PDB file of C-alpha atoms in Angstrom:
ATOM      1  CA  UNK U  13      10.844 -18.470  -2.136  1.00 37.00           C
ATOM      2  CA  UNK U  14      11.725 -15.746   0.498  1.00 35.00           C
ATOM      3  CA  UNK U  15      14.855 -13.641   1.149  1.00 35.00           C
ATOM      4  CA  UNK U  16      15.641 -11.671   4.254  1.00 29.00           C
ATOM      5  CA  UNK U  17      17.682  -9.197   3.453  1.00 29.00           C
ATOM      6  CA  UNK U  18      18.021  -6.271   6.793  1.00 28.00           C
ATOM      7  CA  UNK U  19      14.348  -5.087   7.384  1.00 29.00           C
ATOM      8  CA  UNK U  20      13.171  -5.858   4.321  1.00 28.00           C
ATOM      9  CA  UNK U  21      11.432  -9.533   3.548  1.00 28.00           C
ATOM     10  CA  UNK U  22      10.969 -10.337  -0.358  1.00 29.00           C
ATOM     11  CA  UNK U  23       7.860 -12.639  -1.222  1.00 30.00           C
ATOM     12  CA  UNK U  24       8.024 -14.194  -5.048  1.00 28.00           C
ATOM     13  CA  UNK U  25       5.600 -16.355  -6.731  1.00 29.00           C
ATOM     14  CA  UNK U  26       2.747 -14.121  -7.161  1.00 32.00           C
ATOM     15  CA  UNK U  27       1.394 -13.572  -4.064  1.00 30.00           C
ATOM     16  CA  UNK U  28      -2.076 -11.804  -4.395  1.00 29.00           C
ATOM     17  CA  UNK U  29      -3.181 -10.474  -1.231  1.00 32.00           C
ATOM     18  CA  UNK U  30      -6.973 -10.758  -0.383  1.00 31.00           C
ATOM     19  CA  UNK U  31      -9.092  -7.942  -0.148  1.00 31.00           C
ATOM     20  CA  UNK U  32     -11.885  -7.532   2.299  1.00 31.00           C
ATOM     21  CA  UNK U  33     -14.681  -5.128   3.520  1.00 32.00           C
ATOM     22  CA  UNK U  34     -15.272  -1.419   1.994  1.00 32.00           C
ATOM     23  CA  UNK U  35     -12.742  -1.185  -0.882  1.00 31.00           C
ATOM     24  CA  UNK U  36     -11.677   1.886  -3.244  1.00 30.00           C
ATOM     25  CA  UNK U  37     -12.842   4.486  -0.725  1.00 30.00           C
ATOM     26  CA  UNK U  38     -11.369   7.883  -2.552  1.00 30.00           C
ATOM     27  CA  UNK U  39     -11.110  10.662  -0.758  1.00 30.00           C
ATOM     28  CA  UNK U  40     -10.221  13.209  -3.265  1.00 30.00           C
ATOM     29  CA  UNK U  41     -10.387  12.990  -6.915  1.00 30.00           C
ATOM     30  CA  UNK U  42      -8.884  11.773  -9.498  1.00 31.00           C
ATOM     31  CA  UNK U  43      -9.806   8.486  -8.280  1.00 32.00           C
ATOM     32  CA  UNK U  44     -10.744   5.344  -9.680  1.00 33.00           C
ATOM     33  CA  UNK U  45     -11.947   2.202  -8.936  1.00 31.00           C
ATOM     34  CA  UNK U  46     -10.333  -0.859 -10.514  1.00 33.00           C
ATOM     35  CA  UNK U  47      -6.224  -2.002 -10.939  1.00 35.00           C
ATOM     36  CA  UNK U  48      -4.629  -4.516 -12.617  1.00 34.00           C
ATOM     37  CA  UNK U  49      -2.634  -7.373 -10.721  1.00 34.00           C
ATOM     38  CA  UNK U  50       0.219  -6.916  -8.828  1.00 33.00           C
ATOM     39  CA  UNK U  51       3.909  -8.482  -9.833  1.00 31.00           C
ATOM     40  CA  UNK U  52       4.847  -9.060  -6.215  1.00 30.00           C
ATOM     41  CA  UNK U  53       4.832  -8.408  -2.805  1.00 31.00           C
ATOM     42  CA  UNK U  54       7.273  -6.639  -0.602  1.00 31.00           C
ATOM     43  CA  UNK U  55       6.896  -6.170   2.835  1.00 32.00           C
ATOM     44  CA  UNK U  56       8.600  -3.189   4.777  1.00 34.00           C
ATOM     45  CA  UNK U  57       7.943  -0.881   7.544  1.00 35.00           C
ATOM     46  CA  UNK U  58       8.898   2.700   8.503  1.00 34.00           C
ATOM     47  CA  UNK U  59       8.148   4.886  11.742  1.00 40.00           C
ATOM     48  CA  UNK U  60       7.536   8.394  10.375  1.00 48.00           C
ATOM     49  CA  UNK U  61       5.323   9.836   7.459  1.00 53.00           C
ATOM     50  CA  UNK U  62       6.717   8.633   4.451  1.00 59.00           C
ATOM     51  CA  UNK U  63      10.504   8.387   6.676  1.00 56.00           C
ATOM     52  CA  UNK U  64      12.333   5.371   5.261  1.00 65.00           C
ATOM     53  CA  UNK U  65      11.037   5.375   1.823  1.00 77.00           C
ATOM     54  CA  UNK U  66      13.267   4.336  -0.866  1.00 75.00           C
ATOM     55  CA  UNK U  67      12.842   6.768  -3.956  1.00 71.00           C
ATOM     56  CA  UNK U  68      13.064   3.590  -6.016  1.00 87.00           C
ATOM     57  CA  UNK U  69      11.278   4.877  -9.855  1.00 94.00           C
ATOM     58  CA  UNK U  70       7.543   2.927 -10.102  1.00 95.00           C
ATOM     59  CA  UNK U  71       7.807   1.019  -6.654  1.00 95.00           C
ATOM     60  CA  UNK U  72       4.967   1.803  -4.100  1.00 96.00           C
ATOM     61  CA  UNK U  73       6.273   3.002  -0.276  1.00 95.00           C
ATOM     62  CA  UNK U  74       3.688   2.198   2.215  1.00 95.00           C
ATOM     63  CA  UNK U  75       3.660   3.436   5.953  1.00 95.00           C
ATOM     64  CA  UNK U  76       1.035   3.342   8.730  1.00 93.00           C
ATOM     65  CA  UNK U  77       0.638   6.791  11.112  1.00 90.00           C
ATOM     66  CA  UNK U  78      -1.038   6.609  14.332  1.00 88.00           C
ATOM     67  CA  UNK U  79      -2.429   9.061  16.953  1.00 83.00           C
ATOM     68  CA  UNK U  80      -4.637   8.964  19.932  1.00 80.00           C
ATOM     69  CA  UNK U  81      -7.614   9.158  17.321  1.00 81.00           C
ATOM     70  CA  UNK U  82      -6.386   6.016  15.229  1.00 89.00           C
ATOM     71  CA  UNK U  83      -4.638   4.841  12.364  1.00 93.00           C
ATOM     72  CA  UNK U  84      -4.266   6.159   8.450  1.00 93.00           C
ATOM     73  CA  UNK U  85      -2.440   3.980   6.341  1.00 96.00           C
ATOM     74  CA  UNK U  86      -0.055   5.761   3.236  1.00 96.00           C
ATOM     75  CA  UNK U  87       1.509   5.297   0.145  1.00 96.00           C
ATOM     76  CA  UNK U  88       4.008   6.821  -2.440  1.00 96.00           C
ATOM     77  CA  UNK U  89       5.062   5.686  -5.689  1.00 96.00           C
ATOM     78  CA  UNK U  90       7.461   7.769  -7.792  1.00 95.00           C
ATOM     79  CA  UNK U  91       7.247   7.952 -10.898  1.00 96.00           C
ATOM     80  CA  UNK U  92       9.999   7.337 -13.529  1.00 95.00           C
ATOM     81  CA  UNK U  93       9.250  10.891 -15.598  1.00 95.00           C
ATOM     82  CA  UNK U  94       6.185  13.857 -15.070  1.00 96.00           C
ATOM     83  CA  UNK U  95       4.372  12.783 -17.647  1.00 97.00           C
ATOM     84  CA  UNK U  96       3.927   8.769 -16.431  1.00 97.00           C
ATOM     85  CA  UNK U  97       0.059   7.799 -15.772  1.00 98.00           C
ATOM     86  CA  UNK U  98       0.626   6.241 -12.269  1.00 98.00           C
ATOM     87  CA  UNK U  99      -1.560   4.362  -9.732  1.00 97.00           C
ATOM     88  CA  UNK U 100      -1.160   3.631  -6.519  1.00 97.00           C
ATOM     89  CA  UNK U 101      -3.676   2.156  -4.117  1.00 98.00           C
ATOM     90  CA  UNK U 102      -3.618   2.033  -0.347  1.00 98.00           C
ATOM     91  CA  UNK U 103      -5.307  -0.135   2.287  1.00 98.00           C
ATOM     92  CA  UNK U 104      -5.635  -0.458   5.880  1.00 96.00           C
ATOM     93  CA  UNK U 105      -6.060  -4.438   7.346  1.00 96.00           C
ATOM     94  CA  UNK U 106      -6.672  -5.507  10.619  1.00 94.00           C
ATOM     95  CA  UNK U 107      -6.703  -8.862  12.321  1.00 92.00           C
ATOM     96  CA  UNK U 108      -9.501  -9.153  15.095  1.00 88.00           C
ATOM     97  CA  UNK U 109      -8.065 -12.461  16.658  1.00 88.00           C
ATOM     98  CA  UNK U 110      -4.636 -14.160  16.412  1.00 87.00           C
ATOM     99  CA  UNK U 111      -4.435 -16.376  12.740  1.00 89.00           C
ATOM    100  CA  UNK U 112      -7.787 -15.075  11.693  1.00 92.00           C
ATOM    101  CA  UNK U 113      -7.520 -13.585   8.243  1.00 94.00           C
ATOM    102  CA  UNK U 114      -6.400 -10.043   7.404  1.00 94.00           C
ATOM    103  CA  UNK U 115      -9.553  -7.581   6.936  1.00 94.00           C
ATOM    104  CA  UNK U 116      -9.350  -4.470   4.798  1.00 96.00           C
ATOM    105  CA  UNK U 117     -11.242  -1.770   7.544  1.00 95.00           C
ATOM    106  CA  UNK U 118     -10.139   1.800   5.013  1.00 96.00           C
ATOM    107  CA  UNK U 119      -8.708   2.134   1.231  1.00 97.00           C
ATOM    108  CA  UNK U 120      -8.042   4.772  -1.092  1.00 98.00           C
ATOM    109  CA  UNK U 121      -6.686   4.691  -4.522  1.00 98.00           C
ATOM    110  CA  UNK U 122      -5.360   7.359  -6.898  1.00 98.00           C
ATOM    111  CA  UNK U 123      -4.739   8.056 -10.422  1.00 97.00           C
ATOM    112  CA  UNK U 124      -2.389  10.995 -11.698  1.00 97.00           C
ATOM    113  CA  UNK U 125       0.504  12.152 -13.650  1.00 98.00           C
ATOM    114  CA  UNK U 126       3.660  11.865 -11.906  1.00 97.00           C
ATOM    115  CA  UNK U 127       4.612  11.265  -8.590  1.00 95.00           C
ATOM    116  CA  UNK U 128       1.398   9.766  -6.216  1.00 96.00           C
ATOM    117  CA  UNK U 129       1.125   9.927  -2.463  1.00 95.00           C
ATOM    118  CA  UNK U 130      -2.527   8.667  -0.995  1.00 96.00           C
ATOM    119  CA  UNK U 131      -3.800   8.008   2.677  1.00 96.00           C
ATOM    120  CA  UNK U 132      -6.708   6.431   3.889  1.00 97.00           C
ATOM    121  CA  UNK U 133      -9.480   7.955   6.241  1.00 95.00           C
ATOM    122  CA  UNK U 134      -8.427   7.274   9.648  1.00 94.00           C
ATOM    123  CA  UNK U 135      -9.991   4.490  11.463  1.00 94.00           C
ATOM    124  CA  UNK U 136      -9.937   2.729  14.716  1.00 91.00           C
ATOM    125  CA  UNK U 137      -7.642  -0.238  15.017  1.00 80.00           C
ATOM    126  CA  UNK U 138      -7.502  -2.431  17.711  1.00 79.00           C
ATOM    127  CA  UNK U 139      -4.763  -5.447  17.298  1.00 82.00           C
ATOM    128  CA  UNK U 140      -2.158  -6.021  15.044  1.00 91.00           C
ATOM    129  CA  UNK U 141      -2.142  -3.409  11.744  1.00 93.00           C
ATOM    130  CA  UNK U 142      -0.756  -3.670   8.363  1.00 95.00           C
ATOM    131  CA  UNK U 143      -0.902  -1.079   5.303  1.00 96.00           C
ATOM    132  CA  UNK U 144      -0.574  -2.525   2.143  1.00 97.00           C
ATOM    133  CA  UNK U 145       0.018  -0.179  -0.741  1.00 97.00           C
ATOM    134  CA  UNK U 146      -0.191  -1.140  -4.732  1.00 97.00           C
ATOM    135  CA  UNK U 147       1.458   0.754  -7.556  1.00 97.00           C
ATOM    136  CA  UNK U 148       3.113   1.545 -10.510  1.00 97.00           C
ATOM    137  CA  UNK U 149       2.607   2.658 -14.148  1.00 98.00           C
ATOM    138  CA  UNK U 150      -1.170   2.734 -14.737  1.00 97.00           C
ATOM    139  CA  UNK U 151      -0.801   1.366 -18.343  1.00 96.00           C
ATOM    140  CA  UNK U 152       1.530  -1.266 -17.426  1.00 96.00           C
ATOM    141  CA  UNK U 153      -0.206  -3.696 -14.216  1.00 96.00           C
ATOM    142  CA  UNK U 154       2.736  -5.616 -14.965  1.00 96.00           C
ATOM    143  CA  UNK U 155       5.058  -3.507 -13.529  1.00 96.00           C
ATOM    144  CA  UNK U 156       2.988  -2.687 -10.824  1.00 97.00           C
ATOM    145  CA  UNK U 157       3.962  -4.028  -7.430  1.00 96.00           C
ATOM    146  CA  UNK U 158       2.604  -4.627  -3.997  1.00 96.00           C
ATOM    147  CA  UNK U 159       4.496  -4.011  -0.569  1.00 95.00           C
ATOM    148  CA  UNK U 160       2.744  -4.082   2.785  1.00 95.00           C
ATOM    149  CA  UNK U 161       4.180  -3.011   6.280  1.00 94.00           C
ATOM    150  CA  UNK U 162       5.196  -5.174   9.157  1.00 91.00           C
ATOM    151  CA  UNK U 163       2.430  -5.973  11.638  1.00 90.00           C
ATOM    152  CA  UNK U 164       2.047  -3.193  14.506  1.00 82.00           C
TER     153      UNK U 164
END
């Protein structure tokens, strides 16, 4: 089932993205290394660091930011109170060649009280680029959620 609704495309049923290449790269600590399954998946996009994102309590915001040096892909999930154990993961995908599958080039995840921004190293990207960002309560996967940006 999808719904369109302005810039924003709603995907239902489940949808587990795949997950390629070097995974659960942290680049500062607290980190960790495993999450839970995702509710569903959400795809949005916005032009500026973290511009655009909807303070919506325990949903992820994910963004892409480029330069002349590449691509980092972000994420922000706000929490519903200060002392909420929250997750979010971020991930970088690429696709080399037109309906080839979606590779995973840079990730980070992070684990924290409260309110959790990430980014990934920067990387190279040639073609079409997505950022995919999982979140939510860490003691409740089933409220986490998964959006990704539109292709760029």
């Amino acid at each position: 089932m999808r719904a369109r609704i302005a810039a924003l495309t709603v995907v239902s049923a489940g949808l587990t993205l795949a997950m390629a290449g070097p995974s659960w790269a942290a680049p500062t600590p607290p980190a960790v290394s495993a999450a839970g399954p995702s509710a569903s998946a959400t795809a949005t996009a916005s032009a500026a660091p973290g511009a655009g994102c909807p303070a919506l309590v325990n949903r992820p915001c994910a963004w892409q930011e480029r330069n002349g040096s590449g691509v980092l892909g972000s994420a922000l999930v706000t929490a519903e109170h200060p002392g909420q154990l929250t997750l979010v993961r971020v991930d970088v995908k690429v696709q080399r060649a037109w309906g080839s599958p979606w590779e995973t080039v840079a990730s980070s995840t992070r684990l924290q009280y409260g309110t959790v921004r990430v980014s990934t190293p920067q990387v190279d990207a040639l073609g079409p680029v997505v950022v995919c960002a999982t979140g939510g309560p860490a003691l409740r996967p089933a409220l986490q959620s998964t959006i990704c940006t539109t292709p760029h």
